[in-house]
């Protein structure tokens, strides 16, 4: 039985009608947000105070914190004669599944190194890590999908740190897809703590080498800056109350900055206020996650926002931010109408584990297990039929 | 002929791709068409057999008509186009096979011994008329000198070289022994060198000297030196070259031939003329159908003196009847005789009037000083050759009357001598073979005349009486076909008329194939040899009849074409 | 054509009459359309083939990159040298060699996956194409799906050049003559083959 398009059609109608009614509310909020941004553009200390105040009331507060630049800062793309080398990493994983004949996990991390706009062939590399049998059976540290994801993020950063260390000169940009900040579950167990501290060690190492760590978030859905502005929206109300009521709810940062940033321009650099960000800062203040928005679009009529996360150590060095800004723009422009860093795409391509490859690995494992006299299970009938669909 | 002189390095012309005995063979040409010409003598090697034939046609063909239709040389580089054309466009030869001969395996091969033991001598290995066809893909090559010698014989007095092959200049002889055994013909349109061919052959025959020749030289061409109308060169006369052997007889007393006095003159006695001689002239004299009756009456009344008596009668003479006083035919008038003989007066008078042309001929006299006819016969019988020049008497009437009269006498004489020889071979000598050469033969041998003259009989049956004809003519189609089909050897220069061509080929195998060859001969100096006396039809470039020819004939140098000849041919 | 036998790729898939070779885009300067290759099998057998197709596949990234205003050299090099964009080389088999004896028949069995493919040396080209009576042309002429005229011209150009320097200047003429013989009943095909051969330029 296929999808019931009739039902879908009705639901689409209803929901669009609702949205259209909310449209005016949203428009008002957006205008208010923009107005607030301009109004408080220079009141950086006041804003920081409000954040602190709100933080006191709500430990889980998550919002942007201004650093040194005005809120409405726009920075043109810097002109840099020689772009620094770029190392991009991306990971791909096979999650353990009890439906498979053999339960196993694989993390494949692709590394792509490019010297932008030179006549040198970029290099590529991949590291594959297999988790099997005992790796999966540890009751203290079960290998859940979350853990695999965490380990993948860690691997990306670890490999980048290693590769950055081999670079003859600094700075070098190390880039991953997604935020630097980790917010994987579960956050409160020893396995997570262990992996997080390993992650922070790697980030710290990278920074101390003089390399830039950056996370690239395409089409960001975050409202960190909006939440900061909300804290000013109702001056007569207690901030914690305002934060709860969300007077600017529904407005996204990228919409505000799309109106602000011309192609190639970046926003001010903000720090992130969050519990996880605090753990980063506690480990090393230079690791506190910061971010800026970047319009990677080519055409004034078609802005395209990315959020770029960097550690505070980088955010405080303008030349490094400029280098990053320039490299990311150069990378995105190569992709024509769909801007995205070329190097990240290539790292993803290198890392990607296809279904065929997964089956190949499965076969290799089963063969080896049989050779060792180990019992090999069977694929679940459910999986069997899915595979043959 | 037992060895197989296969020379593998020799280039073949092509290979057999089809055909039949009836329609001649198709040969795919593997050399440029310019290297082969119609009428070429070719040899086909097919296993232990060798076939000899004549190229009768060349045809352009293509494996697919589009290769022929499209000018692919415009689309392709020359070397590629050449390769394409080499395989898709071709020329086929039509070869008329005439002879075949068993040659056996290669003497170097192991099979040869066995074959040789089965054929201990060469008997049975002579060329014979084709009875089968060569195998597919049998190689075809141009005839070599030894092939020509094998088929036509080595040049000698008997094997008289009449010309040379077109491509390789190999001498082609005619076997004169065979030539005189049957009547033969030399044909060709005016100006194609017919009389040169005749001179050549006569020279050959006189030199060979196994047969007497009697030439009715209507236009006084053969006896004395002449100047060629085109090249202004001196054409040697036969009398000049073979003086003691050749006698020139001039027609009429005191005749001179080209300013020269003949050996003697021929005058005919009036008594020599028989009524049938007159009947033969019916058309020439425009005689009525009543003529035979009148002649019969004359013969009845006067016998052998009829001509003299009739001549003496006065036509239309009248006298007064002494009794009645009326005008009546005079007693010496034609009418008088007619009334007496019971012949229609008008008819008799008409005949007398028409015979007036004969009565005035100076060479017809009542009592010739000698019997010149007998003299001619004696000369011929004794091994001399006679050229009868007509001098000033060049009309058809002279020609018809004289040739027929003489020939009749000769026929009678040779018949008599032959019969005598056959009855008593010890007492009587074998008659000397005689060749009677007739120019403008169609005048004597046309359908109407043939029955009335001696020639048809000679052509048909005088072979056994040692007399044959050599017919020289430009309109063979006018000659009675029964005579034509009797001709053994035929030598034909170019002919333009379809009917003439058909007449020359009458009674021969492969007529259709030969027809084109004859039509496409060079207008000068080329001739097609064919017929019973020629082993296979072949086109020759005729030998030049000049001083050099006589030197060669006399054995000064072997026959062959010198560089001078070649240059002269090229640059005229 | 170099004097030594060079590795150009490995076998992706094969049938009794042809195969497809994969090679890296960066190695694509070695194989040439119409070039002769050899595929060594076990036990002294090797298959000879002719390159009839070189196919460069695209993918999403390539399609995306061409929308960019310009493609910088590093990206170009990356795509040529690193990316797993398959270059497929189609080869038809034209004969084989077993224990030193050359045959223009099809090989007894096709090569296996990942078998290595090499270019032929001039000596091998001379030995193979000069052997027998051009029987191998059959394999090309049988394949209506190939650009026969161009393939034959490319092959004749390359092999003809080698024969020219190896003492057989008449080889091109001989092979052209054979083609005329084989195709003379097919006017259109023959003319297109000959036109292509007409464009050959040997130095």
PDB file of N, CA, C and O in Angstrom, chain B residues 273-308:
ATOM      1  N   UNK B 273      34.906 -17.688-127.674  1.00  0.00           N
ATOM      2  CA  UNK B 273      33.772 -17.190-126.884  1.00  0.00           C
ATOM      3  C   UNK B 273      32.563 -18.092-127.088  1.00  0.00           C
ATOM      4  O   UNK B 273      32.137 -18.343-128.213  1.00  0.00           O
ATOM      5  N   UNK B 274      32.034 -18.584-125.993  1.00  0.00           N
ATOM      6  CA  UNK B 274      30.892 -19.487-126.020  1.00  0.00           C
ATOM      7  C   UNK B 274      29.652 -18.721-125.558  1.00  0.00           C
ATOM      8  O   UNK B 274      29.757 -17.693-124.876  1.00  0.00           O
ATOM      9  N   UNK B 275      28.481 -19.197-125.952  1.00  0.00           N
ATOM     10  CA  UNK B 275      27.253 -18.520-125.530  1.00  0.00           C
ATOM     11  C   UNK B 275      27.187 -18.314-124.016  1.00  0.00           C
ATOM     12  O   UNK B 275      26.736 -17.293-123.525  1.00  0.00           O
ATOM     13  N   UNK B 276      27.705 -19.297-123.260  1.00  0.00           N
ATOM     14  CA  UNK B 276      27.597 -19.121-121.791  1.00  0.00           C
ATOM     15  C   UNK B 276      28.445 -17.954-121.302  1.00  0.00           C
ATOM     16  O   UNK B 276      28.165 -17.348-120.277  1.00  0.00           O
ATOM     17  N   UNK B 277      29.499 -17.655-122.042  1.00  0.00           N
ATOM     18  CA  UNK B 277      30.291 -16.483-121.668  1.00  0.00           C
ATOM     19  C   UNK B 277      29.453 -15.215-121.779  1.00  0.00           C
ATOM     20  O   UNK B 277      29.621 -14.270-121.008  1.00  0.00           O
ATOM     21  N   UNK B 278      28.562 -15.232-122.780  1.00  0.00           N
ATOM     22  CA  UNK B 278      27.704 -14.066-122.966  1.00  0.00           C
ATOM     23  C   UNK B 278      26.609 -14.028-121.905  1.00  0.00           C
ATOM     24  O   UNK B 278      26.335 -12.993-121.295  1.00  0.00           O
ATOM     25  N   UNK B 279      26.059 -15.195-121.660  1.00  0.00           N
ATOM     26  CA  UNK B 279      24.986 -15.265-120.648  1.00  0.00           C
ATOM     27  C   UNK B 279      25.471 -14.743-119.304  1.00  0.00           C
ATOM     28  O   UNK B 279      24.739 -14.092-118.564  1.00  0.00           O
ATOM     29  N   UNK B 280      26.713 -15.027-119.045  1.00  0.00           N
ATOM     30  CA  UNK B 280      27.283 -14.576-117.769  1.00  0.00           C
ATOM     31  C   UNK B 280      27.309 -13.046-117.656  1.00  0.00           C
ATOM     32  O   UNK B 280      27.333 -12.487-116.576  1.00  0.00           O
ATOM     33  N   UNK B 281      27.281 -12.435-118.846  1.00  0.00           N
ATOM     34  CA  UNK B 281      27.376 -10.971-118.841  1.00  0.00           C
ATOM     35  C   UNK B 281      25.994 -10.322-118.860  1.00  0.00           C
ATOM     36  O   UNK B 281      25.871  -9.130-119.142  1.00  0.00           O
ATOM     37  N   UNK B 282      24.978 -11.113-118.610  1.00  0.00           N
ATOM     38  CA  UNK B 282      23.612 -10.627-118.714  1.00  0.00           C
ATOM     39  C   UNK B 282      23.424  -9.284-118.028  1.00  0.00           C
ATOM     40  O   UNK B 282      22.900  -8.335-118.583  1.00  0.00           O
ATOM     41  N   UNK B 283      23.920  -9.227-116.786  1.00  0.00           N
ATOM     42  CA  UNK B 283      23.687  -7.997-116.041  1.00  0.00           C
ATOM     43  C   UNK B 283      24.544  -6.865-116.591  1.00  0.00           C
ATOM     44  O   UNK B 283      24.095  -5.742-116.781  1.00  0.00           O
ATOM     45  N   UNK B 284      25.783  -7.207-116.867  1.00  0.00           N
ATOM     46  CA  UNK B 284      26.724  -6.188-117.335  1.00  0.00           C
ATOM     47  C   UNK B 284      26.235  -5.564-118.646  1.00  0.00           C
ATOM     48  O   UNK B 284      26.322  -4.359-118.873  1.00  0.00           O
ATOM     49  N   UNK B 285      25.687  -6.426-119.509  1.00  0.00           N
ATOM     50  CA  UNK B 285      25.246  -5.945-120.824  1.00  0.00           C
ATOM     51  C   UNK B 285      23.758  -5.620-120.841  1.00  0.00           C
ATOM     52  O   UNK B 285      23.220  -5.235-121.885  1.00  0.00           O
ATOM     53  N   UNK B 286      23.141  -5.832-119.695  1.00  0.00           N
ATOM     54  CA  UNK B 286      21.710  -5.569-119.597  1.00  0.00           C
ATOM     55  C   UNK B 286      20.932  -6.378-120.651  1.00  0.00           C
ATOM     56  O   UNK B 286      20.135  -5.844-121.422  1.00  0.00           O
ATOM     57  N   UNK B 287      21.184  -7.671-120.662  1.00  0.00           N
ATOM     58  CA  UNK B 287      20.555  -8.539-121.665  1.00  0.00           C
ATOM     59  C   UNK B 287      19.148  -8.906-121.238  1.00  0.00           C
ATOM     60  O   UNK B 287      18.823  -8.951-120.054  1.00  0.00           O
ATOM     61  N   UNK B 288      18.329  -9.162-122.250  1.00  0.00           N
ATOM     62  CA  UNK B 288      16.941  -9.548-121.981  1.00  0.00           C
ATOM     63  C   UNK B 288      16.863 -11.019-121.647  1.00  0.00           C
ATOM     64  O   UNK B 288      17.793 -11.791-121.873  1.00  0.00           O
ATOM     65  N   UNK B 289      15.668 -11.415-121.234  1.00  0.00           N
ATOM     66  CA  UNK B 289      15.492 -12.824-120.905  1.00  0.00           C
ATOM     67  C   UNK B 289      15.377 -13.698-122.157  1.00  0.00           C
ATOM     68  O   UNK B 289      15.447 -14.909-122.093  1.00  0.00           O
ATOM     69  N   UNK B 290      15.252 -13.030-123.305  1.00  0.00           N
ATOM     70  CA  UNK B 290      15.169 -13.793-124.562  1.00  0.00           C
ATOM     71  C   UNK B 290      16.553 -14.198-125.047  1.00  0.00           C
ATOM     72  O   UNK B 290      16.695 -14.989-125.977  1.00  0.00           O
ATOM     73  N   UNK B 291      17.590 -13.649-124.427  1.00  0.00           N
ATOM     74  CA  UNK B 291      18.958 -13.861-124.889  1.00  0.00           C
ATOM     75  C   UNK B 291      19.336 -15.346-125.020  1.00  0.00           C
ATOM     76  O   UNK B 291      19.868 -15.748-126.047  1.00  0.00           O
ATOM     77  N   UNK B 292      19.062 -16.149-123.983  1.00  0.00           N
ATOM     78  CA  UNK B 292      19.502 -17.549-124.114  1.00  0.00           C
ATOM     79  C   UNK B 292      18.942 -18.220-125.366  1.00  0.00           C
ATOM     80  O   UNK B 292      19.662 -18.959-126.059  1.00  0.00           O
ATOM     81  N   UNK B 293      17.674 -17.917-125.718  1.00  0.00           N
ATOM     82  CA  UNK B 293      17.074 -18.548-126.909  1.00  0.00           C
ATOM     83  C   UNK B 293      17.808 -18.109-128.170  1.00  0.00           C
ATOM     84  O   UNK B 293      18.132 -18.926-129.041  1.00  0.00           O
ATOM     85  N   UNK B 294      18.126 -16.825-128.229  1.00  0.00           N
ATOM     86  CA  UNK B 294      18.827 -16.304-129.402  1.00  0.00           C
ATOM     87  C   UNK B 294      20.211 -16.929-129.518  1.00  0.00           C
ATOM     88  O   UNK B 294      20.638 -17.355-130.596  1.00  0.00           O
ATOM     89  N   UNK B 295      20.895 -16.978-128.360  1.00  0.00           N
ATOM     90  CA  UNK B 295      22.243 -17.564-128.365  1.00  0.00           C
ATOM     91  C   UNK B 295      22.199 -19.028-128.799  1.00  0.00           C
ATOM     92  O   UNK B 295      23.049 -19.501-129.551  1.00  0.00           O
ATOM     93  N   UNK B 296      21.212 -19.709-128.296  1.00  0.00           N
ATOM     94  CA  UNK B 296      21.051 -21.134-128.624  1.00  0.00           C
ATOM     95  C   UNK B 296      20.929 -21.311-130.138  1.00  0.00           C
ATOM     96  O   UNK B 296      21.556 -22.192-130.741  1.00  0.00           O
ATOM     97  N   UNK B 297      20.105 -20.400-130.724  1.00  0.00           N
ATOM     98  CA  UNK B 297      19.894 -20.477-132.175  1.00  0.00           C
ATOM     99  C   UNK B 297      21.191 -20.195-132.933  1.00  0.00           C
ATOM    100  O   UNK B 297      21.521 -20.870-133.920  1.00  0.00           O
ATOM    101  N   UNK B 298      21.950 -19.204-132.427  1.00  0.00           N
ATOM    102  CA  UNK B 298      23.213 -18.866-133.067  1.00  0.00           C
ATOM    103  C   UNK B 298      24.168 -20.055-133.024  1.00  0.00           C
ATOM    104  O   UNK B 298      24.834 -20.408-133.994  1.00  0.00           O
ATOM    105  N   UNK B 299      24.270 -20.648-131.833  1.00  0.00           N
ATOM    106  CA  UNK B 299      25.151 -21.800-131.634  1.00  0.00           C
ATOM    107  C   UNK B 299      24.730 -22.944-132.532  1.00  0.00           C
ATOM    108  O   UNK B 299      25.554 -23.626-133.149  1.00  0.00           O
ATOM    109  N   UNK B 300      23.419 -23.096-132.645  1.00  0.00           N
ATOM    110  CA  UNK B 300      22.892 -24.181-133.462  1.00  0.00           C
ATOM    111  C   UNK B 300      23.253 -23.976-134.929  1.00  0.00           C
ATOM    112  O   UNK B 300      23.670 -24.886-135.619  1.00  0.00           O
ATOM    113  N   UNK B 301      23.140 -22.696-135.362  1.00  0.00           N
ATOM    114  CA  UNK B 301      23.374 -22.424-136.770  1.00  0.00           C
ATOM    115  C   UNK B 301      24.857 -22.403-137.144  1.00  0.00           C
ATOM    116  O   UNK B 301      25.245 -22.867-138.203  1.00  0.00           O
ATOM    117  N   UNK B 302      25.685 -21.816-136.212  1.00  0.00           N
ATOM    118  CA  UNK B 302      27.075 -21.564-136.627  1.00  0.00           C
ATOM    119  C   UNK B 302      28.110 -22.340-135.841  1.00  0.00           C
ATOM    120  O   UNK B 302      29.282 -22.378-136.219  1.00  0.00           O
ATOM    121  N   UNK B 303      27.735 -22.905-134.704  1.00  0.00           N
ATOM    122  CA  UNK B 303      28.734 -23.617-133.911  1.00  0.00           C
ATOM    123  C   UNK B 303      29.769 -22.633-133.371  1.00  0.00           C
ATOM    124  O   UNK B 303      29.452 -21.493-133.021  1.00  0.00           O
ATOM    125  N   UNK B 304      31.025 -23.044-133.333  1.00  0.00           N
ATOM    126  CA  UNK B 304      32.065 -22.251-132.692  1.00  0.00           C
ATOM    127  C   UNK B 304      32.309 -20.913-133.377  1.00  0.00           C
ATOM    128  O   UNK B 304      32.947 -20.041-132.803  1.00  0.00           O
ATOM    129  N   UNK B 305      31.814 -20.801-134.633  1.00  0.00           N
ATOM    130  CA  UNK B 305      32.038 -19.513-135.307  1.00  0.00           C
ATOM    131  C   UNK B 305      30.876 -18.551-135.079  1.00  0.00           C
ATOM    132  O   UNK B 305      30.765 -17.510-135.710  1.00  0.00           O
ATOM    133  N   UNK B 306      29.989 -18.858-134.188  1.00  0.00           N
ATOM    134  CA  UNK B 306      28.775 -18.049-133.981  1.00  0.00           C
ATOM    135  C   UNK B 306      29.089 -16.588-133.731  1.00  0.00           C
ATOM    136  O   UNK B 306      28.437 -15.690-134.229  1.00  0.00           O
ATOM    137  N   UNK B 307      30.166 -16.368-132.955  1.00  0.00           N
ATOM    138  CA  UNK B 307      30.482 -14.988-132.567  1.00  0.00           C
ATOM    139  C   UNK B 307      30.891 -14.193-133.814  1.00  0.00           C
ATOM    140  O   UNK B 307      30.404 -13.086-134.056  1.00  0.00           O
ATOM    141  N   UNK B 308      31.755 -14.836-134.648  1.00  0.00           N
ATOM    142  CA  UNK B 308      32.236 -14.158-135.844  1.00  0.00           C
ATOM    143  C   UNK B 308      31.064 -13.907-136.811  1.00  0.00           C
ATOM    144  O   UNK B 308      30.918 -12.806-137.360  1.00  0.00           O
TER     145      UNK B 308
END
